[in-house]
Amino acid sequence: MSQQQDTVSRVTTGMRVVDSAGVEVGTVDLVQRGDPAAVTVQAPAPVDPGSSLDELIESAADEEPDVPADLAARLLRDGYLKVSTELVRTGAVYVLADRIAAVNDGAVRLTVPAAELPAEE
């Protein structure tokens, strides 16, 4: 197990999340371990991009993570946290596993400021 995976596995829902500047980001809503074999998203074949894109959008509508496809692929591959927060309009941000500095004292400490975290769409 990689160090990132080990770090993610110590996170539990409800933990506080604090950014690199010590700002309280919010609480962990979802913990998703990485899957190195996760499908990498590729552009649809040029045959009929209209329906392919519509289908892709529909199939992704209810799925996590709710971010652009290239970022979603990276989150699924590396593992991530979904954090409930009042700092963004949509009410949630995503934290890539490699942005976690430490997990201790019931809190997740990040290596980046909250402003760098991608918001849920």
PDB file of N, CA, C and O in Angstrom, residues 1-33:
ATOM      1  N   MET A   1       0.857  -1.185   0.000  1.00  0.00           N
ATOM      2  CA  MET A   1       0.000   0.000   0.000  1.00  0.00           C
ATOM      3  C   MET A   1       0.897   1.240   0.000  1.00  0.00           C
ATOM      4  O   MET A   1       1.837   1.327   0.767  1.00  0.00           O
ATOM      5  N   SER A   2       0.576   2.186  -0.885  1.00  0.00           N
ATOM      6  CA  SER A   2       1.387   3.403  -0.955  1.00  0.00           C
ATOM      7  C   SER A   2       1.126   4.267   0.279  1.00  0.00           C
ATOM      8  O   SER A   2       0.141   4.088   0.988  1.00  0.00           O
ATOM      9  N   GLN A   3       2.006   5.212   0.498  1.00  0.00           N
ATOM     10  CA  GLN A   3       1.835   6.105   1.640  1.00  0.00           C
ATOM     11  C   GLN A   3       0.538   6.898   1.502  1.00  0.00           C
ATOM     12  O   GLN A   3      -0.168   7.114   2.476  1.00  0.00           O
ATOM     13  N   GLN A   4       0.213   7.317   0.257  1.00  0.00           N
ATOM     14  CA  GLN A   4      -1.042   8.055   0.037  1.00  0.00           C
ATOM     15  C   GLN A   4      -2.233   7.206   0.450  1.00  0.00           C
ATOM     16  O   GLN A   4      -3.132   7.678   1.135  1.00  0.00           O
ATOM     17  N   GLN A   5      -2.234   5.939   0.021  1.00  0.00           N
ATOM     18  CA  GLN A   5      -3.346   5.053   0.352  1.00  0.00           C
ATOM     19  C   GLN A   5      -3.446   4.859   1.861  1.00  0.00           C
ATOM     20  O   GLN A   5      -4.527   4.832   2.420  1.00  0.00           O
ATOM     21  N   ASP A   6      -2.290   4.710   2.512  1.00  0.00           N
ATOM     22  CA  ASP A   6      -2.263   4.524   3.947  1.00  0.00           C
ATOM     23  C   ASP A   6      -2.860   5.754   4.634  1.00  0.00           C
ATOM     24  O   ASP A   6      -3.636   5.641   5.572  1.00  0.00           O
ATOM     25  N   THR A   7      -2.485   6.948   4.155  1.00  0.00           N
ATOM     26  CA  THR A   7      -3.006   8.189   4.737  1.00  0.00           C
ATOM     27  C   THR A   7      -4.515   8.263   4.560  1.00  0.00           C
ATOM     28  O   THR A   7      -5.245   8.533   5.518  1.00  0.00           O
ATOM     29  N   VAL A   8      -5.005   7.996   3.347  1.00  0.00           N
ATOM     30  CA  VAL A   8      -6.448   8.043   3.087  1.00  0.00           C
ATOM     31  C   VAL A   8      -7.177   7.035   3.962  1.00  0.00           C
ATOM     32  O   VAL A   8      -8.255   7.321   4.486  1.00  0.00           O
ATOM     33  N   SER A   9      -6.591   5.860   4.172  1.00  0.00           N
ATOM     34  CA  SER A   9      -7.273   4.824   4.950  1.00  0.00           C
ATOM     35  C   SER A   9      -7.437   5.197   6.422  1.00  0.00           C
ATOM     36  O   SER A   9      -8.239   4.607   7.122  1.00  0.00           O
ATOM     37  N   ARG A  10      -6.686   6.204   6.881  1.00  0.00           N
ATOM     38  CA  ARG A  10      -6.827   6.638   8.277  1.00  0.00           C
ATOM     39  C   ARG A  10      -7.870   7.746   8.445  1.00  0.00           C
ATOM     40  O   ARG A  10      -8.162   8.159   9.561  1.00  0.00           O
ATOM     41  N   VAL A  11      -8.406   8.223   7.348  1.00  0.00           N
ATOM     42  CA  VAL A  11      -9.408   9.286   7.400  1.00  0.00           C
ATOM     43  C   VAL A  11     -10.790   8.657   7.556  1.00  0.00           C
ATOM     44  O   VAL A  11     -11.096   7.649   6.927  1.00  0.00           O
ATOM     45  N   THR A  12     -11.629   9.247   8.397  1.00  0.00           N
ATOM     46  CA  THR A  12     -13.009   8.773   8.543  1.00  0.00           C
ATOM     47  C   THR A  12     -13.969   9.935   8.329  1.00  0.00           C
ATOM     48  O   THR A  12     -13.601  11.096   8.509  1.00  0.00           O
ATOM     49  N   THR A  13     -15.189   9.609   7.932  1.00  0.00           N
ATOM     50  CA  THR A  13     -16.178  10.667   7.710  1.00  0.00           C
ATOM     51  C   THR A  13     -16.420  11.402   9.025  1.00  0.00           C
ATOM     52  O   THR A  13     -16.362  10.824  10.102  1.00  0.00           O
ATOM     53  N   GLY A  14     -16.664  12.702   8.897  1.00  0.00           N
ATOM     54  CA  GLY A  14     -16.909  13.535  10.073  1.00  0.00           C
ATOM     55  C   GLY A  14     -15.660  14.215  10.613  1.00  0.00           C
ATOM     56  O   GLY A  14     -15.763  15.094  11.471  1.00  0.00           O
ATOM     57  N   MET A  15     -14.468  13.788  10.132  1.00  0.00           N
ATOM     58  CA  MET A  15     -13.235  14.448  10.601  1.00  0.00           C
ATOM     59  C   MET A  15     -13.197  15.886  10.110  1.00  0.00           C
ATOM     60  O   MET A  15     -13.673  16.198   9.037  1.00  0.00           O
ATOM     61  N   ARG A  16     -12.578  16.747  10.920  1.00  0.00           N
ATOM     62  CA  ARG A  16     -12.379  18.132  10.508  1.00  0.00           C
ATOM     63  C   ARG A  16     -11.266  18.180   9.479  1.00  0.00           C
ATOM     64  O   ARG A  16     -10.329  17.401   9.548  1.00  0.00           O
ATOM     65  N   VAL A  17     -11.355  19.135   8.551  1.00  0.00           N
ATOM     66  CA  VAL A  17     -10.309  19.322   7.542  1.00  0.00           C
ATOM     67  C   VAL A  17      -9.775  20.742   7.691  1.00  0.00           C
ATOM     68  O   VAL A  17     -10.539  21.700   7.717  1.00  0.00           O
ATOM     69  N   VAL A  18      -8.448  20.847   7.802  1.00  0.00           N
ATOM     70  CA  VAL A  18      -7.788  22.126   7.997  1.00  0.00           C
ATOM     71  C   VAL A  18      -6.777  22.316   6.872  1.00  0.00           C
ATOM     72  O   VAL A  18      -5.986  21.418   6.585  1.00  0.00           O
ATOM     73  N   ASP A  19      -6.796  23.493   6.228  1.00  0.00           N
ATOM     74  CA  ASP A  19      -5.882  23.704   5.097  1.00  0.00           C
ATOM     75  C   ASP A  19      -4.480  24.086   5.576  1.00  0.00           C
ATOM     76  O   ASP A  19      -4.208  24.155   6.772  1.00  0.00           O
ATOM     77  N   SER A  20      -3.589  24.323   4.616  1.00  0.00           N
ATOM     78  CA  SER A  20      -2.181  24.587   4.933  1.00  0.00           C
ATOM     79  C   SER A  20      -1.977  25.860   5.749  1.00  0.00           C
ATOM     80  O   SER A  20      -0.965  26.018   6.416  1.00  0.00           O
ATOM     81  N   ALA A  21      -2.955  26.769   5.696  1.00  0.00           N
ATOM     82  CA  ALA A  21      -2.841  28.019   6.456  1.00  0.00           C
ATOM     83  C   ALA A  21      -3.537  27.924   7.813  1.00  0.00           C
ATOM     84  O   ALA A  21      -3.633  28.894   8.540  1.00  0.00           O
ATOM     85  N   GLY A  22      -4.064  26.720   8.129  1.00  0.00           N
ATOM     86  CA  GLY A  22      -4.752  26.546   9.402  1.00  0.00           C
ATOM     87  C   GLY A  22      -6.224  26.922   9.357  1.00  0.00           C
ATOM     88  O   GLY A  22      -6.896  26.946  10.377  1.00  0.00           O
ATOM     89  N   VAL A  23      -6.729  27.219   8.149  1.00  0.00           N
ATOM     90  CA  VAL A  23      -8.140  27.579   7.994  1.00  0.00           C
ATOM     91  C   VAL A  23      -8.993  26.312   8.019  1.00  0.00           C
ATOM     92  O   VAL A  23      -8.687  25.327   7.348  1.00  0.00           O
ATOM     93  N   GLU A  24     -10.056  26.341   8.812  1.00  0.00           N
ATOM     94  CA  GLU A  24     -10.983  25.217   8.887  1.00  0.00           C
ATOM     95  C   GLU A  24     -11.757  25.160   7.566  1.00  0.00           C
ATOM     96  O   GLU A  24     -12.466  26.085   7.205  1.00  0.00           O
ATOM     97  N   VAL A  25     -11.576  24.063   6.818  1.00  0.00           N
ATOM     98  CA  VAL A  25     -12.245  23.926   5.524  1.00  0.00           C
ATOM     99  C   VAL A  25     -13.653  23.386   5.706  1.00  0.00           C
ATOM    100  O   VAL A  25     -14.617  23.883   5.136  1.00  0.00           O
ATOM    101  N   GLY A  26     -13.795  22.340   6.508  1.00  0.00           N
ATOM    102  CA  GLY A  26     -15.096  21.713   6.738  1.00  0.00           C
ATOM    103  C   GLY A  26     -14.915  20.325   7.317  1.00  0.00           C
ATOM    104  O   GLY A  26     -13.929  20.062   8.002  1.00  0.00           O
ATOM    105  N   THR A  27     -15.861  19.421   7.009  1.00  0.00           N
ATOM    106  CA  THR A  27     -15.770  18.061   7.532  1.00  0.00           C
ATOM    107  C   THR A  27     -15.820  17.050   6.392  1.00  0.00           C
ATOM    108  O   THR A  27     -16.456  17.285   5.363  1.00  0.00           O
ATOM    109  N   VAL A  28     -15.154  15.922   6.605  1.00  0.00           N
ATOM    110  CA  VAL A  28     -15.094  14.867   5.605  1.00  0.00           C
ATOM    111  C   VAL A  28     -16.473  14.236   5.438  1.00  0.00           C
ATOM    112  O   VAL A  28     -17.099  13.808   6.404  1.00  0.00           O
ATOM    113  N   ASP A  29     -16.930  14.203   4.185  1.00  0.00           N
ATOM    114  CA  ASP A  29     -18.238  13.682   3.834  1.00  0.00           C
ATOM    115  C   ASP A  29     -18.120  12.289   3.221  1.00  0.00           C
ATOM    116  O   ASP A  29     -18.997  11.457   3.344  1.00  0.00           O
ATOM    117  N   LEU A  30     -16.997  12.075   2.503  1.00  0.00           N
ATOM    118  CA  LEU A  30     -16.803  10.824   1.770  1.00  0.00           C
ATOM    119  C   LEU A  30     -15.311  10.550   1.685  1.00  0.00           C
ATOM    120  O   LEU A  30     -14.529  11.463   1.433  1.00  0.00           O
ATOM    121  N   VAL A  31     -14.930   9.292   1.927  1.00  0.00           N
ATOM    122  CA  VAL A  31     -13.531   8.881   1.794  1.00  0.00           C
ATOM    123  C   VAL A  31     -13.485   7.851   0.674  1.00  0.00           C
ATOM    124  O   VAL A  31     -14.190   6.846   0.728  1.00  0.00           O
ATOM    125  N   GLN A  32     -12.681   8.121  -0.334  1.00  0.00           N
ATOM    126  CA  GLN A  32     -12.578   7.196  -1.467  1.00  0.00           C
ATOM    127  C   GLN A  32     -11.118   6.816  -1.672  1.00  0.00           C
ATOM    128  O   GLN A  32     -10.309   7.657  -2.018  1.00  0.00           O
ATOM    129  N   ARG A  33     -10.816   5.563  -1.432  1.00  0.00           N
ATOM    130  CA  ARG A  33      -9.445   5.103  -1.670  1.00  0.00           C
ATOM    131  C   ARG A  33      -9.173   5.083  -3.163  1.00  0.00           C
ATOM    132  O   ARG A  33     -10.072   4.867  -3.964  1.00  0.00           O
TER     133      ARG A  33
END
